[in-house]
mmCIF file of C-alpha atoms in Angstrom:
data_model
loop_
_atom_site.group_PDB
_atom_site.id
_atom_site.type_symbol
_atom_site.label_atom_id
_atom_site.label_comp_id
_atom_site.label_asym_id
_atom_site.label_seq_id
_atom_site.Cartn_x
_atom_site.Cartn_y
_atom_site.Cartn_z
ATOM 1 C CA MET A 20 102.504 133.583 112.709
ATOM 2 C CA LYS A 21 100.333 130.597 111.844
ATOM 3 C CA HIS A 22 101.546 127.157 112.810
ATOM 4 C CA GLY A 23 101.886 124.304 110.381
ATOM 5 C CA PHE A 24 99.826 121.154 110.317
ATOM 6 C CA VAL A 25 101.994 119.115 112.695
ATOM 7 C CA GLU A 26 102.492 121.992 115.146
ATOM 8 C CA LYS A 27 98.747 122.493 115.445
ATOM 9 C CA LEU A 28 98.237 118.806 116.160
ATOM 10 C CA ILE A 29 100.903 118.906 118.859
ATOM 11 C CA GLU A 30 99.282 121.999 120.341
ATOM 12 C CA ARG A 31 95.970 120.171 120.601
ATOM 13 C CA ILE A 32 97.621 117.074 122.066
ATOM 14 C CA GLY A 33 99.110 119.248 124.758
ATOM 15 C CA ARG A 34 95.641 119.923 126.122
ATOM 16 C CA VAL A 35 95.099 116.235 126.801
ATOM 17 C CA GLY A 36 96.070 114.768 130.182
ATOM 18 C CA PRO A 37 99.862 114.273 130.643
ATOM 19 C CA ALA A 38 99.580 110.523 131.094
ATOM 20 C CA GLU A 39 98.076 110.127 127.628
ATOM 21 C CA VAL A 40 100.511 112.329 125.670
ATOM 22 C CA GLN A 41 103.254 109.702 125.225
ATOM 23 C CA ASN A 42 100.774 107.040 124.154
ATOM 24 C CA LEU A 43 99.197 109.410 121.614
ATOM 25 C CA ILE A 44 102.582 110.387 120.174
ATOM 26 C CA ASP A 45 103.662 106.759 119.856
ATOM 27 C CA ARG A 46 100.351 105.931 118.188
ATOM 28 C CA LEU A 47 100.675 108.856 115.776
ATOM 29 C CA LEU A 48 104.160 107.763 114.753
ATOM 30 C CA ARG A 49 102.997 104.215 114.122
ATOM 31 C CA GLU A 50 99.914 105.353 112.238
ATOM 32 C CA LYS A 51 101.929 107.862 110.207
ATOM 33 C CA GLY A 52 104.055 105.096 108.731
ATOM 34 C CA PHE A 53 101.023 102.868 108.332
ATOM 35 C CA PHE A 54 98.977 105.484 106.458
ATOM 36 C CA GLU A 55 101.923 106.513 104.282
ATOM 37 C CA THR A 56 102.245 102.884 103.225
ATOM 38 C CA ILE A 57 98.553 102.822 102.345
ATOM 39 C CA PHE A 58 98.676 106.130 100.438
ATOM 40 C CA ASP A 59 101.732 104.977 98.488
ATOM 41 C CA ALA A 60 99.882 101.798 97.481
ATOM 42 C CA ILE A 61 96.817 103.507 95.976
ATOM 43 C CA GLN A 62 96.714 104.625 92.338
ATOM 44 C CA GLU A 63 95.238 108.078 92.988
ATOM 45 C CA GLY A 64 97.688 110.900 93.502
ATOM 46 C CA VAL A 65 97.538 112.627 96.887
ATOM 47 C CA ILE A 66 99.196 115.915 97.846
ATOM 48 C CA VAL A 67 98.719 117.642 101.208
ATOM 49 C CA THR A 68 99.683 121.303 101.576
ATOM 50 C CA ASP A 69 99.511 123.972 104.234
ATOM 51 C CA LEU A 70 97.387 127.095 103.775
ATOM 52 C CA LYS A 71 100.094 128.793 101.709
ATOM 53 C CA GLY A 72 100.474 125.894 99.284
ATOM 54 C CA VAL A 73 103.703 124.405 100.685
ATOM 55 C CA ILE A 74 103.721 120.635 100.150
ATOM 56 C CA LEU A 75 103.645 118.690 103.424
ATOM 57 C CA TYR A 76 103.080 115.236 101.927
ATOM 58 C CA ILE A 77 103.003 113.676 98.450
ATOM 59 C CA ASN A 78 102.428 110.012 97.661
ATOM 60 C CA GLN A 79 104.189 107.875 95.064
ATOM 61 C CA ALA A 80 101.313 108.049 92.568
ATOM 62 C CA ALA A 81 101.410 111.863 92.516
ATOM 63 C CA CYS A 82 105.193 111.775 92.081
ATOM 64 C CA ALA A 83 104.797 109.457 89.095
ATOM 65 C CA LEU A 84 102.076 111.615 87.513
ATOM 66 C CA PHE A 85 104.262 114.751 87.557
ATOM 67 C CA GLY A 86 107.756 113.242 87.379
ATOM 68 C CA LEU A 87 108.698 114.356 90.914
ATOM 69 C CA GLU A 88 110.812 112.990 93.788
ATOM 70 C CA LYS A 89 109.461 112.935 97.338
ATOM 71 C CA GLU A 90 112.696 114.121 98.905
ATOM 72 C CA THR A 91 113.010 117.239 96.721
ATOM 73 C CA THR A 92 109.289 118.009 96.606
ATOM 74 C CA THR A 93 108.266 118.055 100.253
ATOM 75 C CA GLY A 94 108.656 121.546 101.687
ATOM 76 C CA GLN A 95 108.389 123.249 98.265
ATOM 77 C CA HIS A 96 105.489 125.363 97.043
ATOM 78 C CA ILE A 97 103.132 123.346 94.876
ATOM 79 C CA THR A 98 103.329 125.783 91.922
ATOM 80 C CA SER A 99 107.129 125.481 91.805
ATOM 81 C CA LYS A 100 106.762 121.749 91.183
ATOM 82 C CA ILE A 101 103.575 121.734 89.092
ATOM 83 C CA ARG A 102 103.945 124.707 86.770
ATOM 84 C CA GLY A 103 100.704 125.947 85.262
ATOM 85 C CA LEU A 104 98.583 125.021 88.301
ATOM 86 C CA GLU A 105 96.260 127.898 89.192
ATOM 87 C CA TRP A 106 96.770 127.500 92.918
ATOM 88 C CA GLU A 107 95.483 130.907 94.008
ATOM 89 C CA ALA A 108 92.078 130.229 92.462
ATOM 90 C CA LEU A 109 91.892 126.716 93.924
ATOM 91 C CA ALA A 110 93.130 127.512 97.434
ATOM 92 C CA GLY A 111 90.776 130.446 97.921
ATOM 93 C CA GLN A 112 87.721 128.175 98.048
ATOM 94 C CA GLU A 113 86.159 127.017 101.306
ATOM 95 C CA ARG A 114 84.550 124.052 99.578
ATOM 96 C CA VAL A 115 85.643 121.125 97.446
ATOM 97 C CA THR A 116 86.843 122.321 94.033
ATOM 98 C CA ILE A 117 86.779 119.884 91.117
ATOM 99 C CA ARG A 118 88.750 120.535 87.904
ATOM 100 C CA ASP A 119 90.408 118.702 85.021
ATOM 101 C CA MET A 120 93.967 119.252 83.843
ATOM 102 C CA GLU A 121 96.208 118.096 81.043
ATOM 103 C CA VAL A 122 99.735 117.010 82.013
ATOM 104 C CA PHE A 123 102.536 117.252 79.441
ATOM 105 C CA TYR A 124 105.466 115.869 81.455
ATOM 106 C CA PRO A 125 106.651 113.142 81.981
ATOM 107 C CA GLN A 126 103.757 111.710 79.925
ATOM 108 C CA ASN A 127 100.779 113.326 78.256
ATOM 109 C CA ARG A 128 97.867 112.542 80.566
ATOM 110 C CA PHE A 129 94.499 113.936 81.594
ATOM 111 C CA LEU A 130 93.704 114.170 85.295
ATOM 112 C CA ASN A 131 90.554 114.852 87.245
ATOM 113 C CA PHE A 132 91.406 116.324 90.615
ATOM 114 C CA TYR A 133 89.632 117.888 93.532
ATOM 115 C CA THR A 134 90.973 120.184 96.201
ATOM 116 C CA VAL A 135 89.592 119.657 99.706
ATOM 117 C CA PRO A 136 90.060 122.195 102.534
ATOM 118 C CA LEU A 137 91.399 120.534 105.682
ATOM 119 C CA GLY A 138 90.335 121.648 109.134
ATOM 120 C CA LEU A 139 90.631 120.668 112.796
ATOM 121 C CA ASP A 140 87.433 120.352 114.765
ATOM 122 C CA PRO A 141 87.332 122.367 118.048
ATOM 123 C CA VAL A 142 88.549 120.399 121.071
ATOM 124 C CA ALA A 143 86.136 119.741 123.904
ATOM 125 C CA GLY A 144 86.925 121.864 126.911
ATOM 126 C CA ASP A 145 87.738 125.019 124.935
ATOM 127 C CA GLY A 146 84.509 126.570 126.100
ATOM 128 C CA GLU A 147 82.997 126.257 122.640
ATOM 129 C CA ASN A 148 79.981 124.307 121.469
ATOM 130 C CA GLU A 149 81.448 121.610 119.205
ATOM 131 C CA THR A 150 78.272 121.366 117.157
ATOM 132 C CA SER A 151 78.283 125.045 116.284
ATOM 133 C CA ALA A 152 81.957 126.053 116.213
ATOM 134 C CA ALA A 153 83.624 126.140 112.792
ATOM 135 C CA ALA A 154 86.588 123.905 112.025
ATOM 136 C CA GLU A 155 89.947 125.665 111.968
ATOM 137 C CA ALA A 156 91.495 125.646 108.467
ATOM 138 C CA ILE A 157 95.000 124.162 108.389
ATOM 139 C CA GLY A 158 95.638 123.267 104.732
ATOM 140 C CA TYR A 159 94.428 121.448 101.624
ATOM 141 C CA ALA A 160 94.373 117.946 100.206
ATOM 142 C CA VAL A 161 94.660 117.588 96.423
ATOM 143 C CA ILE A 162 93.470 114.204 95.155
ATOM 144 C CA MET A 163 94.068 113.274 91.502
ATOM 145 C CA ARG A 164 92.649 110.523 89.320
ATOM 146 C CA ASP A 165 94.031 109.565 85.904
ATOM 147 C CA ILE A 166 91.181 109.853 83.370
ATOM 148 C CA THR A 167 93.365 109.479 80.278
ATOM 149 C CA GLU A 168 91.751 106.227 79.157
ATOM 150 C CA SER A 169 88.199 107.539 79.490
ATOM 151 C CA ARG A 170 89.210 110.682 77.622
ATOM 152 C CA ARG A 171 90.785 108.568 74.911
ATOM 153 C CA SER A 172 87.597 106.542 74.628
ATOM 154 C CA THR A 173 85.655 109.765 74.159
ATOM 155 C CA GLU A 174 88.242 111.009 71.683
ATOM 156 C CA GLU A 175 87.920 107.766 69.715
ATOM 157 C CA THR A 176 84.209 108.447 69.352
ATOM 158 C CA ILE A 177 84.969 111.995 68.267
ATOM 159 C CA GLU A 178 87.634 110.700 65.883
ATOM 160 C CA SER A 179 85.069 108.361 64.339
ATOM 161 C CA GLU A 180 82.795 111.333 63.773
ATOM 162 C CA ARG A 181 85.712 113.226 62.272
ATOM 163 C CA LEU A 182 86.376 110.381 59.858
ATOM 164 C CA THR A 183 82.783 110.661 58.737
ATOM 165 C CA ALA A 184 83.283 114.401 58.303
ATOM 166 C CA LEU A 185 86.464 113.767 56.337
ATOM 167 C CA THR A 186 84.564 111.410 54.045
ATOM 168 C CA LEU A 187 82.183 114.260 53.301
ATOM 169 C CA LEU A 188 85.205 116.490 52.974
ATOM 170 C CA ALA A 189 86.718 114.158 50.389
ATOM 171 C CA ALA A 190 83.505 114.275 48.382
ATOM 172 C CA GLY A 191 83.599 118.064 48.508
ATOM 173 C CA VAL A 192 87.247 118.179 47.468
ATOM 174 C CA ALA A 193 86.462 115.851 44.560
ATOM 175 C CA HIS A 194 83.780 118.315 43.514
ATOM 176 C CA GLU A 195 86.236 121.200 43.779
ATOM 177 C CA ILE A 196 88.744 119.277 41.679
ATOM 178 C CA GLY A 197 86.148 118.543 39.004
ATOM 179 C CA ASN A 198 85.531 122.188 38.097
ATOM 180 C CA PRO A 199 89.205 123.127 37.516
ATOM 181 C CA LEU A 200 89.743 119.920 35.542
ATOM 182 C CA ASN A 201 86.823 120.681 33.237
ATOM 183 C CA SER A 202 88.067 124.212 32.705
ATOM 184 C CA LEU A 203 91.595 122.952 32.153
ATOM 185 C CA HIS A 204 90.375 120.372 29.658
ATOM 186 C CA ILE A 205 88.472 122.981 27.625
ATOM 187 C CA HIS A 206 91.391 125.393 27.477
ATOM 188 C CA LEU A 207 93.819 122.680 26.536
ATOM 189 C CA GLN A 208 91.506 121.620 23.725
ATOM 190 C CA LEU A 209 91.399 125.200 22.449
ATOM 191 C CA LEU A 210 95.170 125.380 22.707
ATOM 192 C CA GLU A 211 95.613 122.151 20.766
ATOM 193 C CA ARG A 212 93.322 123.355 17.960
ATOM 194 C CA LYS A 213 95.204 126.611 17.658
ATOM 195 C CA ILE A 214 98.557 124.848 17.638
ATOM 196 C CA ARG A 215 97.400 122.704 14.703
ATOM 197 C CA LYS A 216 96.447 125.764 12.671
ATOM 198 C CA LEU A 217 99.313 128.052 13.580
ATOM 199 C CA PRO A 218 102.674 128.173 11.902
ATOM 200 C CA ALA A 219 105.891 127.852 13.893
ATOM 201 C CA SER A 220 105.614 131.388 15.220
ATOM 202 C CA ILE A 221 103.513 131.814 18.388
ATOM 203 C CA ARG A 222 100.506 134.144 18.273
ATOM 204 C CA THR A 223 99.878 136.678 21.103
ATOM 205 C CA ASP A 224 96.721 134.980 22.406
ATOM 206 C CA LEU A 225 98.394 131.617 22.932
ATOM 207 C CA PRO A 226 100.245 132.584 26.150
ATOM 208 C CA LYS A 227 96.932 133.745 27.591
ATOM 209 C CA SER A 228 95.369 130.291 27.196
ATOM 210 C CA ILE A 229 98.469 128.687 28.637
ATOM 211 C CA GLU A 230 98.311 131.031 31.619
ATOM 212 C CA VAL A 231 94.691 130.100 32.301
ATOM 213 C CA ALA A 232 95.626 126.419 32.228
ATOM 214 C CA LYS A 233 98.491 127.032 34.642
ATOM 215 C CA GLY A 234 96.239 128.933 37.016
ATOM 216 C CA GLU A 235 93.744 126.098 37.163
ATOM 217 C CA ILE A 236 96.508 123.572 37.717
ATOM 218 C CA GLN A 237 97.861 125.666 40.588
ATOM 219 C CA ARG A 238 94.430 125.924 42.162
ATOM 220 C CA LEU A 239 93.991 122.169 41.883
ATOM 221 C CA ASP A 240 97.367 121.592 43.481
ATOM 222 C CA GLN A 241 96.550 123.872 46.423
ATOM 223 C CA ILE A 242 93.268 122.077 47.119
ATOM 224 C CA VAL A 243 94.869 118.638 47.076
ATOM 225 C CA THR A 244 97.844 119.792 49.173
ATOM 226 C CA GLN A 245 95.646 121.369 51.846
ATOM 227 C CA PHE A 246 93.411 118.321 51.942
ATOM 228 C CA LEU A 247 96.348 115.999 52.470
ATOM 229 C CA ARG A 248 97.812 118.226 55.186
ATOM 230 C CA ALA A 249 94.496 118.263 57.014
ATOM 231 C CA ILE A 250 94.110 114.477 57.168
ATOM 232 C CA ARG A 251 97.770 113.407 57.149
ATOM 233 C CA PRO A 252 99.846 115.852 59.240
ATOM 234 C CA ALA A 253 103.608 115.708 58.804
ATOM 235 C CA PRO A 254 105.825 114.981 61.849
ATOM 236 C CA MET A 255 107.299 118.085 63.465
ATOM 237 C CA GLU A 256 110.991 118.921 63.210
ATOM 238 C CA THR A 257 111.519 121.530 65.912
ATOM 239 C CA ARG A 258 114.456 123.857 66.489
ATOM 240 C CA ARG A 259 114.979 126.978 68.561
ATOM 241 C CA GLU A 260 113.737 129.784 66.328
ATOM 242 C CA ASN A 261 113.135 133.538 66.404
ATOM 243 C CA VAL A 262 109.409 134.015 65.759
ATOM 244 C CA ASN A 263 109.973 137.565 64.444
ATOM 245 C CA GLU A 264 112.187 136.186 61.681
ATOM 246 C CA ILE A 265 109.511 133.657 60.735
ATOM 247 C CA VAL A 266 106.923 136.449 60.538
ATOM 248 C CA ARG A 267 109.208 138.562 58.328
ATOM 249 C CA GLU A 268 109.976 135.622 56.027
ATOM 250 C CA SER A 269 106.271 134.812 55.720
ATOM 251 C CA ILE A 270 105.354 138.377 54.775
ATOM 252 C CA SER A 271 108.295 138.553 52.369
ATOM 253 C CA PHE A 272 107.132 135.354 50.667
ATOM 254 C CA LEU A 273 103.630 136.812 50.219
ATOM 255 C CA ARG A 274 104.877 140.287 49.234
ATOM 256 C CA ALA A 275 103.828 139.903 45.589
ATOM 257 C CA GLU A 276 100.264 138.995 46.606
ATOM 258 C CA ILE A 277 100.196 141.880 49.100
ATOM 259 C CA GLU A 278 101.175 144.403 46.465
ATOM 260 C CA GLN A 279 98.895 142.900 43.844
ATOM 261 C CA ARG A 280 95.891 143.220 46.166
ATOM 262 C CA ASP A 281 96.844 146.787 47.155
ATOM 263 C CA ILE A 282 97.028 145.858 50.855
ATOM 264 C CA LEU A 283 99.177 147.552 53.463
ATOM 265 C CA ALA A 284 101.012 145.104 55.744
ATOM 266 C CA GLU A 285 102.315 146.697 58.947
ATOM 267 C CA GLU A 286 104.744 144.924 61.286
ATOM 268 C CA ASP A 287 105.027 145.815 64.977
ATOM 269 C CA LEU A 288 107.480 143.185 66.216
ATOM 270 C CA THR A 289 108.811 143.265 69.771
ATOM 271 C CA ASP A 290 112.595 142.877 70.026
ATOM 272 C CA GLY A 291 114.221 140.467 72.473
ATOM 273 C CA LEU A 292 111.599 137.722 72.379
ATOM 274 C CA PRO A 293 112.824 134.341 73.658
ATOM 275 C CA LEU A 294 113.632 131.637 71.116
ATOM 276 C CA LEU A 295 110.900 129.029 70.696
ATOM 277 C CA GLU A 296 111.043 125.287 69.988
ATOM 278 C CA VAL A 297 109.015 125.250 66.759
ATOM 279 C CA ASP A 298 108.839 123.663 63.345
ATOM 280 C CA ARG A 299 109.746 126.607 61.133
ATOM 281 C CA ASN A 300 108.071 125.321 57.957
ATOM 282 C CA GLN A 301 104.820 124.332 59.652
ATOM 283 C CA LEU A 302 104.611 127.647 61.482
ATOM 284 C CA LYS A 303 105.112 129.450 58.172
ATOM 285 C CA GLN A 304 102.283 127.405 56.700
ATOM 286 C CA ALA A 305 100.034 128.539 59.557
ATOM 287 C CA PHE A 306 101.013 132.181 58.978
ATOM 288 C CA TYR A 307 100.406 131.873 55.208
ATOM 289 C CA ASN A 308 96.874 130.593 55.771
ATOM 290 C CA ILE A 309 96.046 133.339 58.272
ATOM 291 C CA VAL A 310 97.432 136.119 56.075
ATOM 292 C CA ARG A 311 95.649 134.829 52.955
ATOM 293 C CA ASN A 312 92.377 134.646 54.898
ATOM 294 C CA SER A 313 92.884 138.286 55.853
ATOM 295 C CA PHE A 314 93.575 139.224 52.225
ATOM 296 C CA GLN A 315 90.342 137.667 51.050
ATOM 297 C CA ALA A 316 88.328 139.189 53.907
ATOM 298 C CA MET A 317 89.583 142.744 53.247
ATOM 299 C CA GLY A 318 89.870 143.117 49.513
ATOM 300 C CA ALA A 319 91.849 145.969 47.965
ATOM 301 C CA GLY A 320 92.961 148.843 50.191
ATOM 302 C CA GLY A 321 92.832 146.949 53.482
ATOM 303 C CA ILE A 322 95.360 147.055 56.323
ATOM 304 C CA LEU A 323 96.919 143.955 57.919
ATOM 305 C CA ARG A 324 98.822 144.561 61.146
ATOM 306 C CA ILE A 325 101.075 141.852 62.603
ATOM 307 C CA THR A 326 102.101 142.348 66.233
ATOM 308 C CA THR A 327 104.355 140.209 68.433
ATOM 309 C CA GLY A 328 104.949 140.315 72.177
ATOM 310 C CA MET A 329 105.100 138.150 75.279
ATOM 311 C CA ASP A 330 103.676 137.639 78.763
ATOM 312 C CA ASP A 331 104.818 135.431 81.647
ATOM 313 C CA THR A 332 104.308 132.172 79.750
ATOM 314 C CA PHE A 333 103.609 132.792 76.076
ATOM 315 C CA VAL A 334 104.986 134.568 73.047
ATOM 316 C CA TYR A 335 102.052 135.876 71.038
ATOM 317 C CA ILE A 336 101.555 136.811 67.379
ATOM 318 C CA THR A 337 98.434 138.826 66.510
ATOM 319 C CA PHE A 338 97.102 139.283 62.970
ATOM 320 C CA SER A 339 94.588 142.158 62.816
ATOM 321 C CA ASP A 340 92.740 143.019 59.606
ATOM 322 C CA THR A 341 90.249 145.686 58.571
ATOM 323 C CA GLY A 342 87.825 143.313 56.859
ATOM 324 C CA GLY A 343 84.136 142.848 57.513
ATOM 325 C CA GLY A 344 84.573 140.617 60.553
ATOM 326 C CA ILE A 345 82.867 137.296 61.292
ATOM 327 C CA SER A 346 79.208 136.982 62.233
ATOM 328 C CA THR A 347 78.279 135.565 65.638
ATOM 329 C CA GLU A 348 76.614 132.492 64.120
ATOM 330 C CA ASN A 349 79.742 131.692 62.083
ATOM 331 C CA MET A 350 82.248 132.038 64.960
ATOM 332 C CA ASN A 351 81.462 128.546 66.267
ATOM 333 C CA LYS A 352 81.918 127.027 62.808
ATOM 334 C CA LEU A 353 85.359 128.416 62.000
ATOM 335 C CA PHE A 354 87.262 125.186 62.689
ATOM 336 C CA GLN A 355 84.745 122.808 61.194
ATOM 337 C CA PRO A 356 86.097 120.880 58.172
ATOM 338 C CA TYR A 357 85.106 122.418 54.878
ATOM 339 C CA PHE A 358 83.238 125.383 56.402
ATOM 340 C CA THR A 359 83.916 128.553 54.448
ATOM 341 C CA THR A 360 82.168 131.820 53.625
ATOM 342 C CA LYS A 361 84.295 132.344 50.497
ATOM 343 C CA GLU A 362 83.185 131.479 46.986
ATOM 344 C CA THR A 363 86.469 129.723 46.173
ATOM 345 C CA GLY A 364 87.625 128.738 49.680
ATOM 346 C CA SER A 365 88.406 125.149 50.627
ATOM 347 C CA GLY A 366 87.410 125.442 54.291
ATOM 348 C CA LEU A 367 90.668 123.799 55.379
ATOM 349 C CA GLY A 368 92.898 126.771 56.191
ATOM 350 C CA LEU A 369 91.973 127.381 59.838
ATOM 351 C CA LEU A 370 91.682 123.631 60.455
ATOM 352 C CA ILE A 371 95.340 123.294 59.471
ATOM 353 C CA VAL A 372 96.320 126.359 61.520
ATOM 354 C CA ARG A 373 94.705 124.957 64.678
ATOM 355 C CA ARG A 374 96.368 121.564 64.228
ATOM 356 C CA ILE A 375 99.807 123.136 63.800
ATOM 357 C CA ILE A 376 99.441 125.453 66.802
ATOM 358 C CA ARG A 377 98.086 122.696 69.056
ATOM 359 C CA GLU A 378 100.998 120.429 68.142
ATOM 360 C CA HIS A 379 103.268 123.233 69.368
ATOM 361 C CA GLY A 380 101.388 123.328 72.705
ATOM 362 C CA GLY A 381 99.933 126.710 71.759
ATOM 363 C CA GLU A 382 96.541 128.386 71.766
ATOM 364 C CA ILE A 383 94.449 130.369 69.268
ATOM 365 C CA ASP A 384 92.173 133.243 70.198
ATOM 366 C CA ILE A 385 89.882 134.998 67.683
ATOM 367 C CA VAL A 386 88.131 138.292 68.353
ATOM 368 C CA SER A 387 85.764 139.601 65.676
ATOM 369 C CA THR A 388 83.880 142.874 65.342
ATOM 370 C CA GLU A 389 81.391 142.797 62.501
ATOM 371 C CA GLY A 390 82.088 145.564 60.042
ATOM 372 C CA LYS A 391 85.503 146.352 61.549
ATOM 373 C CA GLY A 392 87.661 143.260 61.220
ATOM 374 C CA VAL A 393 89.187 140.254 62.955
ATOM 375 C CA ALA A 394 92.117 139.885 65.355
ATOM 376 C CA LEU A 395 93.559 136.365 65.474
ATOM 377 C CA THR A 396 96.158 135.734 68.182
ATOM 378 C CA ILE A 397 98.495 132.753 68.369
ATOM 379 C CA ARG A 398 100.132 132.032 71.749
ATOM 380 C CA LEU A 399 103.181 129.761 71.838
ATOM 381 C CA PRO A 400 104.672 128.666 75.198
ATOM 382 C CA PHE A 401 108.295 129.513 75.982
ATOM 383 C CA ARG A 402 108.427 128.424 79.645
ATOM 384 C CA ASP A 403 108.430 124.936 81.163
ATOM 385 C CA HIS A 404 104.659 124.464 81.294
ATOM 386 C CA ARG A 405 104.028 120.981 82.665
ATOM 387 C CA VAL A 406 100.254 121.219 82.995
ATOM 388 C CA ARG A 407 97.366 123.090 81.399
ATOM 389 C CA MET A 408 94.226 123.863 83.384
ATOM 390 C CA LEU A 409 91.076 122.902 81.488
ATOM 391 C CA GLU A 410 87.837 124.847 81.595
ATOM 392 C CA GLY A 411 85.623 123.951 84.545
#
């Protein structure tokens, strides 16, 4: 059985001459308190673990970053206190590993951290050449730096670019509004002329003109509504909800469109899923946009399959269609404002979907096979997930 950090130090001290042992122990005790005071004074978070990931030491800054208490944290495995940390991947390295992470609790922060393997150099007198013998691994040091402000500065630059994009978006929306208005104006003029000539009884062609006018008004309303949702998101009102019920309600709401387009909607919903803290109306809006995108991609006779399930952390909802798929060059443009491959699309649907899912702490994954269709998966967290590892 491997010894812990302190035991290994004591074992090494035991090889020193007896007269020096007491002095070394006294010095270690004094220096332990001295260094703990220093580590508690610095702003960087510091966590020291053994080889298995059990926390041996944590400073005040690290406790503040993750909302922890020293007394209840020391002696616990690091993943039990920092959920979402990919410790197995980090601890398996024999070199310094640098990663970024996003912390959700107690405050939303971004951290840059590096994991350093700790080792004891061979002691002289062991019969080994100190210059060639490898250090004996005893644990890891995890050092964290708060990079929230620098990330925010970068995000402000990105936000400025987005505002520019939204200005272009507004110009495009104005163009989209112009065409329906012109059509609406023409049909209303025709309607007015006919009303002047007709007697009190309504002719059969009059409802047709009225219907065209209504259709254009509805299209105009959808464009304006989506535009406003994209640039002015509504605050979330979350409750514990059954995601299967939300899926069923969404499909039921769109049932008329499904039947009109001659599309088969199949539901494969897993029973017993945990309740999620979600905004029911916003999640429905996300589902509507995804389903309508599938409708337009497939045309008549297509199949839309909605599947739900769960893994250790997420509940997932997958929308699979039998459309033509998305080309490789268009995959990277899917979430760009106003990008669309449809003749009448606004290019805002997936932008709204991503915003809604991100505000729920979720993820979106899209897999496309040209000529066969698209599978879009939404993952919504149901466990206490305090951090999210970012791509290295």
